[in-house]
């Protein structure tokens, strides 16, 4: 692979790649999907990325009642004291993410996907907007 | 020379990439225009961004790449003006989505109750019609009764202030169900009509 390109071209290509990566980063907005819940009760302290729970993805597949009735999730972001032990014992997320109903816990990164340091929140909620009403710079 | 052909190809590629870069740079320069039209409104092109660009997912996380983009999923669902920009009530009614009512039983169906509760609103806003039907499609009675609402017409004090602060209807509306900005979906009964029929 290193032999494939002469050094000058390689430098140009590298510069281009960097340019696009930087461009992507600059073009980023802070508009996560409405209803996404960030849960960061323990993750940051444990050196893991906080968790993002996408409501939209789940409500396409299950009615609210399945989690908020049958599985016991309270209507409160961060208010359920979920931890990894409970999950692998089949409680909370683990009621489905067990390799039987849905993919299992070994895919850590798919749930632990928030930017480190993101606080617990319901993204784009009215409350969040009341505190910071203008959502664009 | 053996190189020359691939070299030419690479140079062509580089040129193309540069042109694209200039176009992209122009686009991002446009974003920074201080006098941009509709400065405070999220343009349609920026709604439902992919996870890696949504501001809370870490683009460096391997998992972020695996996530489905809301835009792809919502492309087949009926739209609404805010929130997810999806009309979830309609999506369900039309059969565009078929969310399960039970984790294991794909055939289990909800116990739908068709009971409207009209709440007369002081002032000029139209009255609020609370429909049990659309709610019991998604939710169980015990999700609301008795913790959020005593099941008796008029027994609960509800105000817009509470809703905005995330209480009463605001436990869901403004968080996951359609946002409070869609006033008319709740304030749906014109007052004139009421006084005429009464």
CSV table of C-alpha atoms in Angstrom, one decimal:
chain,number,residue,atom,x,y,z
A,1,UNK,CA,0.0,0.0,0.0
A,2,UNK,CA,2.8,2.4,0.9
A,3,UNK,CA,4.5,1.6,-2.4
A,4,UNK,CA,1.3,2.4,-4.3
A,5,UNK,CA,1.5,6.2,-4.2
A,6,UNK,CA,4.6,8.5,-4.6
A,7,UNK,CA,5.1,10.5,-1.4
A,8,UNK,CA,3.8,13.8,-2.9
A,9,UNK,CA,0.5,12.3,-3.9
A,10,UNK,CA,0.3,10.6,-0.5
A,11,UNK,CA,0.7,14.0,1.2
A,12,UNK,CA,-2.0,15.5,-0.9
A,13,UNK,CA,-4.4,12.7,-0.2
A,14,UNK,CA,-3.7,12.8,3.5
A,15,UNK,CA,-4.4,16.6,3.4
A,16,UNK,CA,-7.7,16.0,1.6
A,17,UNK,CA,-8.8,13.3,4.0
A,18,UNK,CA,-8.1,15.6,6.9
A,19,UNK,CA,-10.0,18.4,5.1
A,20,UNK,CA,-13.1,16.3,4.8
A,21,UNK,CA,-12.9,15.1,8.3
A,22,UNK,CA,-12.6,18.6,9.6
A,23,UNK,CA,-15.4,19.7,7.3
A,24,UNK,CA,-17.7,17.1,8.7
A,25,UNK,CA,-16.9,18.2,12.2
A,26,UNK,CA,-17.5,21.9,11.4
A,27,UNK,CA,-20.8,21.1,9.8
A,28,UNK,CA,-22.1,19.3,12.9
A,29,UNK,CA,-25.4,20.6,14.4
A,30,UNK,CA,-26.5,19.9,18.0
A,31,UNK,CA,-29.9,18.5,17.0
A,32,UNK,CA,-30.2,15.0,18.2
A,33,UNK,CA,-33.4,13.2,17.5
A,34,UNK,CA,-36.4,14.3,19.6
A,35,UNK,CA,-37.0,11.9,22.5
A,36,UNK,CA,-33.5,10.4,22.6
A,37,UNK,CA,-32.6,9.8,26.3
A,38,UNK,CA,-29.1,10.1,27.5
A,39,UNK,CA,-28.4,8.0,30.6
A,40,UNK,CA,-25.3,8.9,32.6
A,41,UNK,CA,-25.8,7.7,36.1
A,42,UNK,CA,-22.7,5.6,36.3
A,43,UNK,CA,-21.1,5.5,32.8
A,44,UNK,CA,-18.8,8.5,33.0
A,45,UNK,CA,-17.5,7.5,36.4
A,46,UNK,CA,-16.8,4.0,35.2
A,47,UNK,CA,-14.9,5.3,32.1
A,48,UNK,CA,-17.6,4.3,29.7
A,49,UNK,CA,-19.4,6.5,27.2
A,50,UNK,CA,-22.9,7.5,28.5
A,51,UNK,CA,-25.8,5.5,27.0
A,52,UNK,CA,-28.2,6.9,24.4
A,53,UNK,CA,-31.7,5.3,24.3
A,54,UNK,CA,-33.5,6.1,21.0
A,55,UNK,CA,-37.3,6.3,21.8
A,56,UNK,CA,-38.2,6.6,18.1
A,57,UNK,CA,-36.5,3.3,17.1
A,58,UNK,CA,-38.2,1.4,19.9
A,59,UNK,CA,-41.7,2.9,19.5
A,60,UNK,CA,-41.8,1.7,15.9
A,61,UNK,CA,-41.4,-1.8,17.2
A,62,UNK,CA,-43.1,-1.8,20.6
A,63,UNK,CA,-45.9,0.3,22.1
A,64,UNK,CA,-45.0,2.4,25.1
A,65,UNK,CA,-46.9,0.0,27.4
A,66,UNK,CA,-44.4,-2.8,26.9
A,67,UNK,CA,-41.5,-1.0,28.6
A,68,UNK,CA,-43.4,1.5,30.8
A,69,UNK,CA,-46.0,-1.0,31.9
A,70,UNK,CA,-44.8,-4.6,31.7
A,71,UNK,CA,-41.0,-4.0,32.2
A,72,UNK,CA,-41.3,-1.3,34.9
A,73,UNK,CA,-39.5,1.6,33.4
A,74,UNK,CA,-40.6,4.9,35.1
A,75,UNK,CA,-41.3,8.0,33.0
A,76,UNK,CA,-38.1,9.6,34.2
A,77,UNK,CA,-34.8,10.0,32.4
A,78,UNK,CA,-32.1,8.6,34.7
A,79,UNK,CA,-34.8,7.7,37.3
A,80,UNK,CA,-34.6,3.9,36.9
A,81,UNK,CA,-31.3,3.0,38.5
A,82,UNK,CA,-30.3,0.7,35.7
A,83,UNK,CA,-26.9,-0.9,35.9
A,84,UNK,CA,-25.0,-3.6,34.0
A,85,UNK,CA,-25.7,-6.3,36.6
A,86,UNK,CA,-29.4,-5.8,36.4
A,87,UNK,CA,-29.2,-5.9,32.6
A,88,UNK,CA,-27.3,-9.2,32.4
A,89,UNK,CA,-29.8,-10.6,35.0
A,90,UNK,CA,-32.6,-9.8,32.5
A,91,UNK,CA,-34.0,-6.7,34.0
A,92,UNK,CA,-34.7,-3.4,32.2
A,93,UNK,CA,-32.8,-3.3,28.8
A,94,UNK,CA,-31.8,-6.9,29.6
A,95,UNK,CA,-35.4,-8.1,29.3
A,96,UNK,CA,-34.9,-7.9,25.5
A,97,UNK,CA,-31.2,-7.4,24.9
A,98,UNK,CA,-30.4,-11.0,25.8
A,99,UNK,CA,-29.6,-12.6,22.5
A,100,UNK,CA,-33.1,-14.0,22.3
A,101,UNK,CA,-35.5,-11.0,21.7
A,102,UNK,CA,-32.8,-8.6,20.5
A,103,UNK,CA,-29.0,-8.6,20.2
A,104,UNK,CA,-27.2,-9.2,23.5
A,105,UNK,CA,-25.0,-7.1,25.8
A,106,UNK,CA,-21.6,-7.8,24.2
A,107,UNK,CA,-22.2,-5.0,21.7
A,108,UNK,CA,-21.2,-2.4,24.4
A,109,UNK,CA,-20.6,0.4,22.0
A,110,UNK,CA,-24.0,0.4,20.3
A,111,UNK,CA,-25.6,1.6,23.6
A,112,UNK,CA,-22.6,3.3,25.1
A,113,UNK,CA,-22.4,5.7,22.2
A,114,UNK,CA,-22.8,9.2,23.6
A,115,UNK,CA,-20.0,11.8,23.8
A,116,UNK,CA,-18.2,11.4,27.1
A,117,UNK,CA,-19.5,13.9,29.6
A,118,UNK,CA,-23.0,14.2,28.1
A,119,UNK,CA,-25.4,14.7,31.1
A,120,UNK,CA,-28.6,12.6,31.7
A,121,UNK,CA,-31.4,14.2,29.6
A,122,UNK,CA,-34.3,13.8,27.3
A,123,UNK,CA,-33.0,15.4,24.2
A,124,UNK,CA,-34.9,18.3,22.7
A,125,UNK,CA,-37.5,18.2,25.5
A,126,UNK,CA,-39.6,21.3,26.3
A,127,UNK,CA,-37.7,21.7,29.5
A,128,UNK,CA,-34.4,21.7,27.8
A,129,UNK,CA,-35.6,24.3,25.4
A,130,UNK,CA,-37.0,26.5,28.1
A,131,UNK,CA,-33.7,26.6,29.8
A,132,UNK,CA,-31.9,27.3,26.5
A,133,UNK,CA,-34.6,28.6,24.2
A,134,UNK,CA,-32.6,29.4,21.1
A,135,UNK,CA,-31.4,26.0,19.8
A,136,UNK,CA,-29.2,27.4,17.0
A,137,UNK,CA,-26.1,29.5,17.3
B,1,UNK,CA,5.4,4.3,-17.9
B,2,UNK,CA,3.5,1.8,-15.9
B,3,UNK,CA,2.5,4.4,-13.3
B,4,UNK,CA,1.2,7.1,-15.6
B,5,UNK,CA,-2.3,5.7,-16.0
B,6,UNK,CA,-3.0,5.2,-12.3
B,7,UNK,CA,-1.3,8.5,-11.7
B,8,UNK,CA,-3.6,10.3,-14.1
B,9,UNK,CA,-6.6,8.6,-12.4
B,10,UNK,CA,-5.4,9.7,-9.0
B,11,UNK,CA,-4.9,13.3,-10.2
B,12,UNK,CA,-8.4,13.3,-11.6
B,13,UNK,CA,-9.7,12.0,-8.3
B,14,UNK,CA,-7.8,14.7,-6.4
B,15,UNK,CA,-9.2,17.4,-8.7
B,16,UNK,CA,-12.8,16.1,-8.2
B,17,UNK,CA,-12.3,15.9,-4.5
B,18,UNK,CA,-11.0,19.5,-4.4
B,19,UNK,CA,-14.0,20.8,-6.4
B,20,UNK,CA,-16.3,19.0,-3.9
B,21,UNK,CA,-14.3,20.5,-1.1
B,22,UNK,CA,-14.8,24.0,-2.5
B,23,UNK,CA,-18.5,23.4,-2.9
B,24,UNK,CA,-18.8,22.2,0.7
B,25,UNK,CA,-16.8,25.1,2.0
B,26,UNK,CA,-19.2,27.5,0.1
B,27,UNK,CA,-22.1,25.7,1.8
B,28,UNK,CA,-20.7,26.0,5.2
B,29,UNK,CA,-19.9,29.7,4.6
B,30,UNK,CA,-23.5,30.1,3.7
B,31,UNK,CA,-24.5,28.7,7.1
B,32,UNK,CA,-22.5,31.4,8.8
B,33,UNK,CA,-24.3,34.2,7.1
B,34,UNK,CA,-25.4,36.5,10.0
B,35,UNK,CA,-28.5,37.6,8.1
B,36,UNK,CA,-29.6,34.1,7.1
B,37,UNK,CA,-33.2,33.7,6.2
B,38,UNK,CA,-35.2,32.1,9.0
B,39,UNK,CA,-32.1,32.2,11.3
B,40,UNK,CA,-33.8,30.4,14.3
B,41,UNK,CA,-35.7,27.7,12.4
B,42,UNK,CA,-34.1,24.3,11.8
B,43,UNK,CA,-34.0,23.9,8.0
B,44,UNK,CA,-35.7,20.8,6.6
B,45,UNK,CA,-32.3,19.5,5.4
B,46,UNK,CA,-31.0,19.5,9.0
B,47,UNK,CA,-33.9,17.7,10.6
B,48,UNK,CA,-33.5,14.1,11.8
B,49,UNK,CA,-29.7,14.2,11.4
B,50,UNK,CA,-27.8,10.9,11.4
B,51,UNK,CA,-26.5,9.8,14.8
B,52,UNK,CA,-22.9,10.7,14.1
B,53,UNK,CA,-23.9,14.3,13.5
B,54,UNK,CA,-26.6,14.8,16.1
B,55,UNK,CA,-24.5,16.3,18.8
B,56,UNK,CA,-25.0,13.6,21.5
B,57,UNK,CA,-23.6,10.5,19.8
B,58,UNK,CA,-19.9,10.2,19.7
B,59,UNK,CA,-18.8,10.0,16.1
B,60,UNK,CA,-15.7,8.2,17.3
B,61,UNK,CA,-17.7,5.3,18.8
B,62,UNK,CA,-17.7,2.3,16.7
B,63,UNK,CA,-21.3,1.7,17.8
B,64,UNK,CA,-22.5,5.0,16.4
B,65,UNK,CA,-21.8,3.8,12.8
B,66,UNK,CA,-24.0,0.8,13.3
B,67,UNK,CA,-27.1,2.8,14.3
B,68,UNK,CA,-29.9,3.3,11.8
B,69,UNK,CA,-30.5,6.9,10.7
B,70,UNK,CA,-33.9,8.3,11.7
B,71,UNK,CA,-34.2,9.9,8.3
B,72,UNK,CA,-34.1,6.5,6.5
B,73,UNK,CA,-36.7,5.1,8.9
B,74,UNK,CA,-39.0,8.1,8.8
B,75,UNK,CA,-39.0,8.4,5.0
B,76,UNK,CA,-42.0,6.0,4.9
B,77,UNK,CA,-43.9,7.5,7.8
B,78,UNK,CA,-46.5,10.4,7.8
B,79,UNK,CA,-45.0,13.7,8.7
B,80,UNK,CA,-45.8,16.3,11.3
B,81,UNK,CA,-44.4,19.8,11.9
B,82,UNK,CA,-42.2,19.2,15.0
B,83,UNK,CA,-40.7,16.7,17.4
B,84,UNK,CA,-39.5,13.7,15.3
B,85,UNK,CA,-41.4,15.3,12.4
B,86,UNK,CA,-43.5,12.1,12.4
B,87,UNK,CA,-47.2,11.9,13.1
B,88,UNK,CA,-47.1,8.8,15.3
B,89,UNK,CA,-50.9,8.7,15.7
B,90,UNK,CA,-51.4,8.6,12.0
B,91,UNK,CA,-48.5,6.2,11.4
B,92,UNK,CA,-50.2,3.7,13.7
B,93,UNK,CA,-53.8,4.3,12.3
B,94,UNK,CA,-52.5,3.8,8.7
B,95,UNK,CA,-50.6,0.7,9.6
B,96,UNK,CA,-47.4,2.3,8.5
B,97,UNK,CA,-45.9,0.9,11.8
B,98,UNK,CA,-47.1,-2.2,13.7
B,99,UNK,CA,-45.5,-1.9,17.1
B,100,UNK,CA,-46.1,-4.9,19.4
B,101,UNK,CA,-48.3,-4.6,22.4
B,102,UNK,CA,-46.5,-7.5,24.1
B,103,UNK,CA,-42.9,-8.3,24.1
B,104,UNK,CA,-43.3,-11.9,23.1
B,105,UNK,CA,-46.8,-12.1,21.5
B,106,UNK,CA,-46.9,-10.4,18.1
B,107,UNK,CA,-50.7,-10.9,17.9
B,108,UNK,CA,-51.6,-9.3,21.2
B,109,UNK,CA,-53.6,-6.2,20.7
B,110,UNK,CA,-54.3,-3.2,22.9
B,111,UNK,CA,-57.5,-2.7,24.9
B,112,UNK,CA,-58.6,0.5,23.3
B,113,UNK,CA,-61.1,2.8,25.1
B,114,UNK,CA,-62.9,5.4,23.1
B,115,UNK,CA,-63.7,8.1,25.7
B,116,UNK,CA,-63.1,11.8,25.1
B,117,UNK,CA,-62.7,14.1,28.1
B,118,UNK,CA,-63.3,17.8,27.2
B,119,UNK,CA,-61.6,20.3,29.4
B,120,UNK,CA,-63.0,23.8,29.1
B,121,UNK,CA,-60.2,26.3,28.9
B,122,UNK,CA,-60.5,29.8,30.4
B,123,UNK,CA,-59.6,32.6,28.0
B,124,UNK,CA,-59.5,32.5,24.3
B,125,UNK,CA,-57.8,29.2,23.6
B,126,UNK,CA,-60.1,26.4,22.2
B,127,UNK,CA,-61.1,23.7,24.7
B,128,UNK,CA,-58.8,20.7,25.2
B,129,UNK,CA,-60.2,17.3,24.1
B,130,UNK,CA,-58.3,14.5,25.7
B,131,UNK,CA,-58.8,11.3,23.7
B,132,UNK,CA,-58.5,8.0,25.5
B,133,UNK,CA,-58.6,6.2,22.2
B,134,UNK,CA,-55.2,7.4,20.8
B,135,UNK,CA,-53.6,7.0,24.2
B,136,UNK,CA,-54.8,3.5,25.0
B,137,UNK,CA,-53.5,2.4,21.6
B,138,UNK,CA,-50.0,3.0,23.0
B,139,UNK,CA,-50.4,2.9,26.7
B,140,UNK,CA,-51.9,0.9,29.6
B,141,UNK,CA,-54.5,2.5,31.9
B,142,UNK,CA,-52.0,2.1,34.8
B,143,UNK,CA,-49.5,4.3,33.0
B,144,UNK,CA,-51.7,7.3,33.8
B,145,UNK,CA,-54.1,6.1,36.5
B,146,UNK,CA,-53.8,6.9,39.3
B,147,UNK,CA,-50.3,8.3,39.5
B,148,UNK,CA,-50.6,11.0,36.8
B,149,UNK,CA,-54.4,11.5,36.8
B,150,UNK,CA,-57.2,10.5,39.1
B,151,UNK,CA,-59.7,8.7,36.8
B,152,UNK,CA,-62.5,11.2,37.3
B,153,UNK,CA,-63.5,14.0,35.0
B,154,UNK,CA,-62.3,17.3,36.3
B,155,UNK,CA,-60.7,15.9,39.4
B,156,UNK,CA,-57.2,16.9,38.2
B,157,UNK,CA,-55.9,20.5,38.1
B,158,UNK,CA,-54.0,20.8,34.9
B,159,UNK,CA,-52.4,24.0,33.6
B,160,UNK,CA,-50.2,24.9,30.7
B,161,UNK,CA,-47.4,25.9,33.1
B,162,UNK,CA,-47.4,22.3,34.6
B,163,UNK,CA,-47.3,20.8,31.1
B,164,UNK,CA,-44.4,23.0,30.1
B,165,UNK,CA,-42.5,21.9,33.2
B,166,UNK,CA,-43.0,18.2,32.4
B,167,UNK,CA,-46.0,17.4,34.6
B,168,UNK,CA,-49.5,16.1,33.8
B,169,UNK,CA,-49.7,15.8,30.0
B,170,UNK,CA,-46.1,17.1,29.9
B,171,UNK,CA,-44.9,13.8,31.4
B,172,UNK,CA,-45.0,12.6,27.8
B,173,UNK,CA,-45.8,15.6,25.5
B,174,UNK,CA,-42.7,17.7,25.0
B,175,UNK,CA,-40.5,14.7,25.7
B,176,UNK,CA,-41.4,11.8,23.5
B,177,UNK,CA,-45.1,12.3,22.3
B,178,UNK,CA,-45.7,15.3,20.1
B,179,UNK,CA,-44.3,18.6,21.5
B,180,UNK,CA,-46.3,21.3,23.2
B,181,UNK,CA,-45.8,23.6,20.3
B,182,UNK,CA,-48.5,21.7,18.4
B,183,UNK,CA,-51.2,23.6,20.4
B,184,UNK,CA,-54.1,22.6,18.1
B,185,UNK,CA,-53.8,18.9,18.5
B,186,UNK,CA,-54.9,19.3,22.2
B,187,UNK,CA,-56.8,22.6,21.9
B,188,UNK,CA,-59.0,21.1,19.2
B,189,UNK,CA,-62.6,22.1,20.2
B,190,UNK,CA,-63.6,25.6,19.1
B,191,UNK,CA,-65.6,27.4,21.8
B,192,UNK,CA,-68.2,28.9,19.4
B,193,UNK,CA,-69.4,25.5,18.4
B,194,UNK,CA,-69.9,24.4,22.0
B,195,UNK,CA,-72.1,27.4,22.9
B,196,UNK,CA,-74.1,26.9,19.7
B,197,UNK,CA,-74.9,23.3,20.4
B,198,UNK,CA,-75.6,23.9,24.1
